[in-house]
PDB file of C-alpha atoms in Angstrom:
ATOM      1  CA  MET R 148     -64.172-101.908 -12.779  1.00 41.00           C
ATOM      2  CA  LEU R 149     -64.763 -98.826 -15.088  1.00 38.00           C
ATOM      3  CA  LEU R 150     -64.542 -96.478 -11.626  1.00 44.00           C
ATOM      4  CA  ALA R 151     -61.078 -98.273 -10.855  1.00 41.00           C
ATOM      5  CA  LEU R 152     -59.751 -97.598 -14.486  1.00 39.00           C
ATOM      6  CA  ALA R 153     -61.135 -94.042 -14.236  1.00 40.00           C
ATOM      7  CA  PHE R 154     -59.369 -93.534 -10.773  1.00 43.00           C
ATOM      8  CA  GLY R 155     -56.228 -95.297 -11.823  1.00 43.00           C
ATOM      9  CA  ALA R 156     -55.687 -93.442 -14.943  1.00 40.00           C
ATOM     10  CA  VAL R 157     -55.802 -89.887 -13.418  1.00 43.00           C
ATOM     11  CA  GLY R 158     -53.598 -91.222 -10.634  1.00 48.00           C
ATOM     12  CA  VAL R 159     -56.204 -90.384  -7.872  1.00 48.00           C
ATOM     13  CA  PRO R 160     -54.908 -90.722  -4.292  1.00 55.00           C
ATOM     14  CA  ALA R 161     -56.588 -93.538  -2.090  1.00 50.00           C
ATOM     15  CA  ALA R 162     -58.146 -91.058   0.404  1.00 53.00           C
ATOM     16  CA  ALA R 163     -59.930 -89.222  -2.467  1.00 54.00           C
ATOM     17  CA  VAL R 164     -61.202 -92.380  -3.924  1.00 50.00           C
ATOM     18  CA  LEU R 165     -62.246 -93.729  -0.446  1.00 50.00           C
ATOM     19  CA  THR R 166     -64.021 -90.196   0.062  1.00 57.00           C
ATOM     20  CA  THR R 167     -65.717 -90.233  -3.310  1.00 54.00           C
ATOM     21  CA  THR R 168     -67.039 -94.119  -2.296  1.00 54.00           C
ATOM     22  CA  VAL R 169     -68.416 -93.158   1.024  1.00 53.00           C
ATOM     23  CA  THR R 170     -70.200 -90.261  -0.798  1.00 57.00           C
ATOM     24  CA  LEU R 171     -72.052 -92.598  -3.355  1.00 51.00           C
ATOM     25  CA  VAL R 172     -72.733 -95.022  -0.767  1.00 52.00           C
ATOM     26  CA  GLY R 173     -74.565 -92.507   1.251  1.00 58.00           C
ATOM     27  CA  LEU R 174     -76.409 -91.464  -1.464  1.00 51.00           C
ATOM     28  CA  ALA R 175     -77.645 -94.799  -2.454  1.00 51.00           C
ATOM     29  CA  ARG R 176     -78.557 -95.639   1.104  1.00 54.00           C
ATOM     30  CA  GLN R 177     -80.709 -92.347   1.328  1.00 55.00           C
ATOM     31  CA  GLU R 178     -82.432 -92.860  -2.221  1.00 51.00           C
ATOM     32  CA  GLU R 179     -86.021 -93.579  -1.749  1.00 52.00           C
ATOM     33  CA  GLY R 180     -88.343 -95.877  -3.630  1.00 50.00           C
ATOM     34  CA  LEU R 181     -85.402 -98.626  -4.127  1.00 50.00           C
ATOM     35  CA  ASP R 182     -85.932-101.983  -2.719  1.00 59.00           C
ATOM     36  CA  SER R 183     -83.346-103.628  -0.552  1.00 63.00           C
ATOM     37  CA  LEU R 184     -82.081-105.807  -3.639  1.00 61.00           C
ATOM     38  CA  MET R 185     -81.796-102.894  -5.949  1.00 63.00           C
ATOM     39  CA  ARG R 186     -80.110-100.866  -3.096  1.00 59.00           C
ATOM     40  CA  ASN R 187     -77.527-103.682  -2.388  1.00 64.00           C
ATOM     41  CA  GLN R 188     -76.907-104.093  -6.243  1.00 65.00           C
ATOM     42  CA  ILE R 189     -76.000-100.419  -6.348  1.00 61.00           C
ATOM     43  CA  LEU R 190     -73.823-100.430  -3.432  1.00 60.00           C
ATOM     44  CA  LEU R 191     -72.095-103.530  -4.922  1.00 64.00           C
ATOM     45  CA  MET R 192     -71.594-101.897  -7.982  1.00 69.00           C
ATOM     46  CA  VAL R 193     -70.054 -98.848  -6.450  1.00 64.00           C
ATOM     47  CA  ILE R 194     -67.868-100.457  -3.461  1.00 71.00           C
ATOM     48  CA  LEU R 195     -66.043-103.181  -5.500  1.00 69.00           C
ATOM     49  CA  PRO R 196     -64.834-100.895  -8.251  1.00 74.00           C
ATOM     50  CA  ALA R 197     -63.724 -98.467  -5.513  1.00 70.00           C
ATOM     51  CA  MET R 198     -62.047-101.262  -3.682  1.00 75.00           C
ATOM     52  CA  TYR R 199     -59.874-101.907  -6.858  1.00 75.00           C
ATOM     53  CA  ALA R 200     -59.270 -98.066  -7.190  1.00 75.00           C
ATOM     54  CA  ILE R 201     -58.199 -97.900  -3.773  1.00 76.00           C
ATOM     55  CA  ALA R 202     -55.699-100.942  -4.136  1.00 77.00           C
ATOM     56  CA  ALA R 203     -54.325 -99.489  -7.323  1.00 79.00           C
ATOM     57  CA  ALA R 204     -53.839 -95.950  -5.863  1.00 75.00           C
ATOM     58  CA  ILE R 205     -52.031 -97.503  -2.817  1.00 80.00           C
ATOM     59  CA  GLU R 206     -49.892 -99.426  -4.998  1.00 77.00           C
ATOM     60  CA  SER R 207     -48.961 -96.601  -7.179  1.00 76.00           C
ATOM     61  CA  GLU R 208     -48.290 -94.468  -3.986  1.00 76.00           C
ATOM     62  CA  SER R 209     -45.857 -97.184  -2.786  1.00 77.00           C
ATOM     63  CA  ARG R 210     -44.089 -97.405  -6.055  1.00 77.00           C
ATOM     64  CA  THR R 211     -43.465 -93.830  -5.926  1.00 72.00           C
ATOM     65  CA  THR R 212     -41.904 -94.120  -2.593  1.00 74.00           C
ATOM     66  CA  ARG R 213     -39.686 -96.828  -3.320  1.00 72.00           C
ATOM     67  CA  GLU R 214     -38.443 -94.707  -6.260  1.00 69.00           C
ATOM     68  CA  LEU R 215     -37.902 -91.710  -4.133  1.00 66.00           C
ATOM     69  CA  VAL R 216     -35.825 -93.950  -1.584  1.00 67.00           C
ATOM     70  CA  ARG R 217     -33.969 -95.671  -4.533  1.00 67.00           C
ATOM     71  CA  THR R 218     -33.201 -92.239  -6.063  1.00 58.00           C
ATOM     72  CA  SER R 219     -32.083 -90.704  -2.934  1.00 58.00           C
ATOM     73  CA  GLN R 220     -29.732 -93.814  -2.018  1.00 61.00           C
ATOM     74  CA  ASN R 221     -28.358 -93.758  -5.409  1.00 56.00           C
ATOM     75  CA  LEU R 222     -27.463 -89.903  -5.032  1.00 51.00           C
ATOM     76  CA  GLU R 223     -26.094 -90.575  -1.821  1.00 55.00           C
ATOM     77  CA  VAL R 224     -23.664 -93.242  -3.466  1.00 49.00           C
ATOM     78  CA  ALA R 225     -22.807 -90.715  -6.454  1.00 47.00           C
ATOM     79  CA  ASN R 226     -22.066 -88.020  -3.796  1.00 49.00           C
ATOM     80  CA  GLU R 227     -19.645 -90.274  -1.751  1.00 48.00           C
ATOM     81  CA  ARG R 228     -17.894 -91.368  -5.118  1.00 49.00           C
ATOM     82  CA  LEU R 229     -17.505 -87.640  -5.963  1.00 44.00           C
ATOM     83  CA  ALA R 230     -16.043 -86.751  -2.568  1.00 49.00           C
ATOM     84  CA  LEU R 231     -13.922 -89.705  -2.842  1.00 47.00           C
ATOM     85  CA  LEU R 232     -12.469 -88.759  -6.262  1.00 47.00           C
ATOM     86  CA  ALA R 233     -12.310 -85.337  -5.168  1.00 68.00           C
ATOM     87  CA  ARG R 234      -9.649 -86.394  -2.533  1.00 81.00           C
ATOM     88  CA  THR R 235      -7.923 -89.151  -4.404  1.00 93.00           C
ATOM     89  CA  ASP R 236      -5.089 -88.932  -6.968  1.00 94.00           C
ATOM     90  CA  GLU R 237      -6.538 -90.295 -10.329  1.00 92.00           C
ATOM     91  CA  LEU R 238      -3.206 -91.954 -11.551  1.00 95.00           C
ATOM     92  CA  THR R 239      -1.959 -93.571  -8.172  1.00 96.00           C
ATOM     93  CA  GLY R 240      -5.145 -93.957  -6.022  1.00 94.00           C
ATOM     94  CA  LEU R 241      -3.170 -92.365  -3.248  1.00 95.00           C
ATOM     95  CA  LEU R 242      -4.726 -89.249  -1.200  1.00 94.00           C
ATOM     96  CA  ASN R 243      -4.142 -85.946  -2.982  1.00 95.00           C
ATOM     97  CA  ARG R 244      -3.348 -82.641  -1.204  1.00 92.00           C
ATOM     98  CA  ARG R 245      -7.003 -81.961  -0.624  1.00 91.00           C
ATOM     99  CA  GLY R 246      -7.206 -85.400   0.974  1.00 92.00           C
ATOM    100  CA  LEU R 247      -4.326 -84.595   3.090  1.00 92.00           C
ATOM    101  CA  SER R 248      -5.649 -81.338   4.424  1.00 89.00           C
ATOM    102  CA  GLN R 249      -9.190 -83.128   5.064  1.00 87.00           C
ATOM    103  CA  THR R 250      -7.473 -86.054   6.857  1.00 90.00           C
ATOM    104  CA  LEU R 251      -4.207 -84.609   8.473  1.00 91.00           C
ATOM    105  CA  GLU R 252      -6.194 -82.176  10.764  1.00 89.00           C
ATOM    106  CA  PHE R 253      -8.162 -84.654  12.640  1.00 90.00           C
ATOM    107  CA  LEU R 254      -5.228 -87.055  12.785  1.00 91.00           C
ATOM    108  CA  TRP R 255      -3.058 -84.376  14.086  1.00 93.00           C
ATOM    109  CA  ALA R 256      -5.531 -83.318  16.609  1.00 93.00           C
ATOM    110  CA  TRP R 257      -5.694 -86.895  17.763  1.00 93.00           C
ATOM    111  CA  CYS R 258      -2.007 -87.037  18.358  1.00 93.00           C
ATOM    112  CA  VAL R 259      -1.859 -83.720  20.209  1.00 94.00           C
ATOM    113  CA  ARG R 260      -4.922 -84.702  22.620  1.00 94.00           C
ATOM    114  CA  GLU R 261      -3.115 -88.131  23.286  1.00 94.00           C
ATOM    115  CA  SER R 262       0.306 -86.550  23.529  1.00 94.00           C
ATOM    116  CA  LYS R 263       1.567 -88.987  20.669  1.00 95.00           C
ATOM    117  CA  PRO R 264       4.483 -88.645  18.686  1.00 96.00           C
ATOM    118  CA  VAL R 265       4.534 -88.234  14.844  1.00 97.00           C
ATOM    119  CA  ALA R 266       6.743 -88.414  11.808  1.00 97.00           C
ATOM    120  CA  ILE R 267       6.403 -87.270   8.260  1.00 97.00           C
ATOM    121  CA  LEU R 268       8.355 -88.465   5.440  1.00 98.00           C
ATOM    122  CA  MET R 269       8.871 -86.361   2.273  1.00 98.00           C
ATOM    123  CA  VAL R 270       9.762 -88.532  -0.816  1.00 98.00           C
ATOM    124  CA  ASP R 271      11.095 -87.225  -4.128  1.00 98.00           C
ATOM    125  CA  ILE R 272      11.910 -89.322  -7.136  1.00 98.00           C
ATOM    126  CA  ASP R 273      15.531 -88.633  -8.276  1.00 98.00           C
ATOM    127  CA  PHE R 274      15.571 -86.641 -11.451  1.00 97.00           C
ATOM    128  CA  PHE R 275      12.284 -87.763 -12.735  1.00 97.00           C
ATOM    129  CA  HIS R 276      12.021 -85.161 -15.419  1.00 95.00           C
ATOM    130  CA  HIS R 277      15.099 -86.691 -16.852  1.00 96.00           C
ATOM    131  CA  TYR R 278      13.609 -89.966 -16.802  1.00 97.00           C
ATOM    132  CA  ASN R 279      10.270 -88.737 -18.590  1.00 96.00           C
ATOM    133  CA  GLU R 280      12.641 -87.313 -21.262  1.00 95.00           C
ATOM    134  CA  ALA R 281      14.475 -90.536 -21.704  1.00 95.00           C
ATOM    135  CA  TYR R 282      11.732 -93.298 -21.658  1.00 96.00           C
ATOM    136  CA  GLY R 283       8.388 -91.064 -22.110  1.00 96.00           C
ATOM    137  CA  HIS R 284       5.446 -89.852 -20.118  1.00 95.00           C
ATOM    138  CA  SER R 285       3.647 -93.132 -20.161  1.00 96.00           C
ATOM    139  CA  SER R 286       6.675 -95.030 -18.743  1.00 97.00           C
ATOM    140  CA  GLY R 287       6.873 -92.072 -16.250  1.00 97.00           C
ATOM    141  CA  ASP R 288       3.494 -92.831 -15.083  1.00 97.00           C
ATOM    142  CA  ALA R 289       4.205 -96.373 -14.614  1.00 97.00           C
ATOM    143  CA  VAL R 290       6.968 -95.549 -12.443  1.00 98.00           C
ATOM    144  CA  LEU R 291       4.704 -93.214 -10.330  1.00 97.00           C
ATOM    145  CA  ILE R 292       2.183 -96.219 -10.091  1.00 97.00           C
ATOM    146  CA  ARG R 293       4.942 -98.420  -8.885  1.00 97.00           C
ATOM    147  CA  ILE R 294       6.515 -95.909  -6.414  1.00 98.00           C
ATOM    148  CA  ALA R 295       2.804 -95.156  -4.994  1.00 97.00           C
ATOM    149  CA  SER R 296       2.567 -99.130  -4.349  1.00 97.00           C
ATOM    150  CA  ILE R 297       5.625 -98.682  -2.042  1.00 97.00           C
ATOM    151  CA  MET R 298       4.249 -95.610  -0.252  1.00 97.00           C
ATOM    152  CA  ARG R 299       1.069 -97.432   0.298  1.00 96.00           C
ATOM    153  CA  TRP R 300       2.921-100.636   1.604  1.00 95.00           C
ATOM    154  CA  SER R 301       4.992 -98.139   3.821  1.00 95.00           C
ATOM    155  CA  ALA R 302       1.969 -96.647   5.311  1.00 95.00           C
ATOM    156  CA  ARG R 303       0.241 -99.679   5.948  1.00 92.00           C
ATOM    157  CA  ARG R 304      -0.965 -99.283   9.517  1.00 92.00           C
ATOM    158  CA  LYS R 305      -4.659 -97.752   9.983  1.00 91.00           C
ATOM    159  CA  THR R 306      -3.755 -94.307  11.009  1.00 92.00           C
ATOM    160  CA  ASP R 307      -0.841 -93.932   8.467  1.00 95.00           C
ATOM    161  CA  LEU R 308      -1.425 -91.595   5.461  1.00 95.00           C
ATOM    162  CA  ALA R 309       0.293 -92.009   2.037  1.00 97.00           C
ATOM    163  CA  VAL R 310      -0.050 -89.084  -0.314  1.00 97.00           C
ATOM    164  CA  ARG R 311       0.743 -87.780  -3.738  1.00 97.00           C
ATOM    165  CA  TYR R 312       1.824 -84.610  -2.674  1.00 95.00           C
ATOM    166  CA  GLY R 313       2.687 -83.450  -6.282  1.00 91.00           C
ATOM    167  CA  GLY R 314       4.264 -84.296  -9.472  1.00 93.00           C
ATOM    168  CA  GLU R 315       7.084 -86.712  -8.415  1.00 97.00           C
ATOM    169  CA  GLU R 316       6.603 -86.043  -4.652  1.00 97.00           C
ATOM    170  CA  PHE R 317       4.914 -88.251  -2.203  1.00 98.00           C
ATOM    171  CA  LEU R 318       4.052 -87.677   1.519  1.00 97.00           C
ATOM    172  CA  ILE R 319       3.905 -90.405   4.333  1.00 97.00           C
ATOM    173  CA  VAL R 320       2.373 -89.408   7.703  1.00 97.00           C
ATOM    174  CA  LEU R 321       3.096 -91.886  10.354  1.00 96.00           C
ATOM    175  CA  PRO R 322       0.934 -90.854  13.589  1.00 96.00           C
ATOM    176  CA  ASP R 323       1.903 -92.525  16.901  1.00 95.00           C
ATOM    177  CA  ALA R 324       5.506 -93.136  15.354  1.00 95.00           C
ATOM    178  CA  ARG R 325       9.064 -92.339  16.783  1.00 95.00           C
ATOM    179  CA  HIS R 326      11.993 -91.698  15.017  1.00 96.00           C
ATOM    180  CA  ASP R 327      13.344 -95.194  15.016  1.00 96.00           C
ATOM    181  CA  HIS R 328      10.202 -96.470  13.314  1.00 96.00           C
ATOM    182  CA  ALA R 329      10.247 -93.502  10.857  1.00 97.00           C
ATOM    183  CA  GLN R 330      13.882 -94.228  10.020  1.00 97.00           C
ATOM    184  CA  ARG R 331      13.043 -98.028   9.352  1.00 97.00           C
ATOM    185  CA  VAL R 332      10.207 -97.044   7.057  1.00 97.00           C
ATOM    186  CA  ALA R 333      12.643 -94.615   5.212  1.00 98.00           C
ATOM    187  CA  ASP R 334      15.332 -97.178   4.813  1.00 97.00           C
ATOM    188  CA  LEU R 335      12.795 -99.747   3.463  1.00 97.00           C
ATOM    189  CA  ILE R 336      11.478 -97.385   1.079  1.00 98.00           C
ATOM    190  CA  HIS R 337      15.135 -96.900  -0.576  1.00 98.00           C
ATOM    191  CA  GLU R 338      15.673-100.728  -0.465  1.00 97.00           C
ATOM    192  CA  GLN R 339      12.400-101.296  -2.222  1.00 97.00           C
ATOM    193  CA  VAL R 340      12.799 -98.719  -4.956  1.00 98.00           C
ATOM    194  CA  ARG R 341      16.371-100.135  -5.428  1.00 96.00           C
ATOM    195  CA  ASP R 342      14.600-103.750  -5.843  1.00 97.00           C
ATOM    196  CA  LEU R 343      12.394-102.444  -8.561  1.00 97.00           C
ATOM    197  CA  ASN R 344      15.928-102.227 -10.555  1.00 97.00           C
ATOM    198  CA  ILE R 345      14.170 -99.579 -13.111  1.00 97.00           C
ATOM    199  CA  GLU R 346      16.788 -98.346 -15.518  1.00 97.00           C
ATOM    200  CA  HIS R 347      17.344 -94.600 -15.325  1.00 97.00           C
ATOM    201  CA  SER R 348      20.057 -93.692 -17.898  1.00 95.00           C
ATOM    202  CA  GLY R 349      19.357 -89.828 -17.213  1.00 93.00           C
ATOM    203  CA  SER R 350      20.375 -89.940 -13.664  1.00 96.00           C
ATOM    204  CA  PRO R 351      23.668 -88.928 -12.498  1.00 95.00           C
ATOM    205  CA  VAL R 352      23.333 -90.629  -9.192  1.00 95.00           C
ATOM    206  CA  ALA R 353      22.807 -94.294 -10.249  1.00 96.00           C
ATOM    207  CA  PRO R 354      22.011 -96.158 -13.163  1.00 97.00           C
ATOM    208  CA  ILE R 355      18.744 -97.236 -11.713  1.00 98.00           C
ATOM    209  CA  LEU R 356      15.725 -95.004 -10.311  1.00 98.00           C
ATOM    210  CA  THR R 357      16.491 -93.641  -6.637  1.00 98.00           C
ATOM    211  CA  VAL R 358      14.656 -91.705  -4.280  1.00 98.00           C
ATOM    212  CA  SER R 359      15.410 -88.837  -1.837  1.00 98.00           C
ATOM    213  CA  ILE R 360      13.872 -88.440   1.644  1.00 98.00           C
ATOM    214  CA  GLY R 361      13.159 -85.579   4.110  1.00 98.00           C
ATOM    215  CA  MET R 362      12.039 -87.062   7.405  1.00 98.00           C
ATOM    216  CA  LEU R 363      10.877 -85.111  10.430  1.00 97.00           C
ATOM    217  CA  ALA R 364      10.231 -87.046  13.587  1.00 97.00           C
ATOM    218  CA  LEU R 365       8.229 -84.965  16.416  1.00 96.00           C
ATOM    219  CA  ALA R 366       8.622 -86.628  19.958  1.00 96.00           C
ATOM    220  CA  LYS R 367       5.273 -84.860  20.849  1.00 94.00           C
ATOM    221  CA  ALA R 368       2.946 -83.551  18.422  1.00 94.00           C
ATOM    222  CA  THR R 369       1.873 -79.773  18.997  1.00 93.00           C
ATOM    223  CA  ALA R 370      -0.782 -77.610  17.505  1.00 90.00           C
ATOM    224  CA  ALA R 371       1.925 -75.076  16.552  1.00 88.00           C
ATOM    225  CA  ALA R 372       3.995 -77.581  14.901  1.00 90.00           C
ATOM    226  CA  GLU R 373       1.201 -78.742  12.418  1.00 87.00           C
ATOM    227  CA  THR R 374       1.379 -75.544  10.391  1.00 83.00           C
ATOM    228  CA  ASN R 375       5.197 -76.009   9.649  1.00 92.00           C
ATOM    229  CA  SER R 376       6.097 -79.589   9.859  1.00 94.00           C
ATOM    230  CA  ILE R 377       5.395 -80.059   6.094  1.00 94.00           C
ATOM    231  CA  ASP R 378       7.553 -77.187   5.218  1.00 94.00           C
ATOM    232  CA  CYS R 379      10.304 -78.549   7.459  1.00 96.00           C
ATOM    233  CA  CYS R 380      10.292 -81.673   5.517  1.00 96.00           C
ATOM    234  CA  ASP R 381      10.349 -79.926   2.186  1.00 96.00           C
ATOM    235  CA  ALA R 382      13.524 -78.128   3.559  1.00 97.00           C
ATOM    236  CA  LEU R 383      15.031 -81.394   4.729  1.00 98.00           C
ATOM    237  CA  LEU R 384      14.423 -82.967   1.339  1.00 98.00           C
ATOM    238  CA  PHE R 385      16.027 -80.022  -0.134  1.00 97.00           C
ATOM    239  CA  GLU R 386      18.960 -80.846   1.838  1.00 97.00           C
ATOM    240  CA  ALA R 387      19.132 -84.548   1.028  1.00 98.00           C
ATOM    241  CA  LYS R 388      19.024 -83.504  -2.723  1.00 97.00           C
ATOM    242  CA  GLY R 389      22.085 -80.963  -2.122  1.00 96.00           C
ATOM    243  CA  LYS R 390      24.052 -83.776  -0.523  1.00 97.00           C
ATOM    244  CA  GLY R 391      23.950 -85.903  -3.618  1.00 96.00           C
ATOM    245  CA  ARG R 392      20.280 -87.582  -3.594  1.00 97.00           C
ATOM    246  CA  ASN R 393      19.502 -91.156  -3.082  1.00 97.00           C
ATOM    247  CA  ARG R 394      19.760 -90.757   0.914  1.00 97.00           C
ATOM    248  CA  THR R 395      17.588 -89.465   3.623  1.00 98.00           C
ATOM    249  CA  VAL R 396      18.040 -86.442   5.679  1.00 98.00           C
ATOM    250  CA  ALA R 397      16.394 -86.696   9.156  1.00 97.00           C
ATOM    251  CA  ALA R 398      15.623 -84.354  12.130  1.00 96.00           C
ATOM    252  CA  GLN R 399      13.955 -84.627  15.634  1.00 94.00           C
ATOM    253  CA  GLN R 400      12.157 -82.111  17.513  1.00 91.00           C
TER     254      GLN R 400
END
């Protein structure tokens, strides 16, 4: 037992314990002048502690291996969470611009490869700056969260994307969606925002919160269109604002 404690205390690997034991057994067998009873007693004194030491060493190595596996798994989970946080808007839980750029590339490539249509909606809360001034930023954040819920519901198909594009602007990407489907989504967004019935005394458009939408519907996605489609939506949104807000301006290509 003393041998086992000694080996275990210093963390000797099982292979080293076994090698030492074999050496001691060999020496005991070669020792002249020892009767068989004495020799067997010596062997027993060597082998039993060595067995305990080997078992302890194996358990220690196994424990270390389990700890390494657990640490590796924890690191993988942490890295996944960090990656998710990096592409997600903290306030609304929607994708942010970084998440959009990482995901849109693959979705757009799929639409191009399969010759699918695609539609994009850019949504802006009307006079949101005035809302923050009138009701405070905490109320403004609450509004953003509620609008984000509508965006998430509107992009509820598996391949759809809902993005907080920046400030009070949101983006919805609808792969494999034609103009009529995208128009229904835009109409429902207007309807659901009105149904919130959020007072907005700072808006010259309506006494409640409203949104403006720029919508682009492509009959067939192309690689060239990916680079300017969002800019085109932005221009359509600007046109909707110029026409009085609280409306959708759409284009088809």
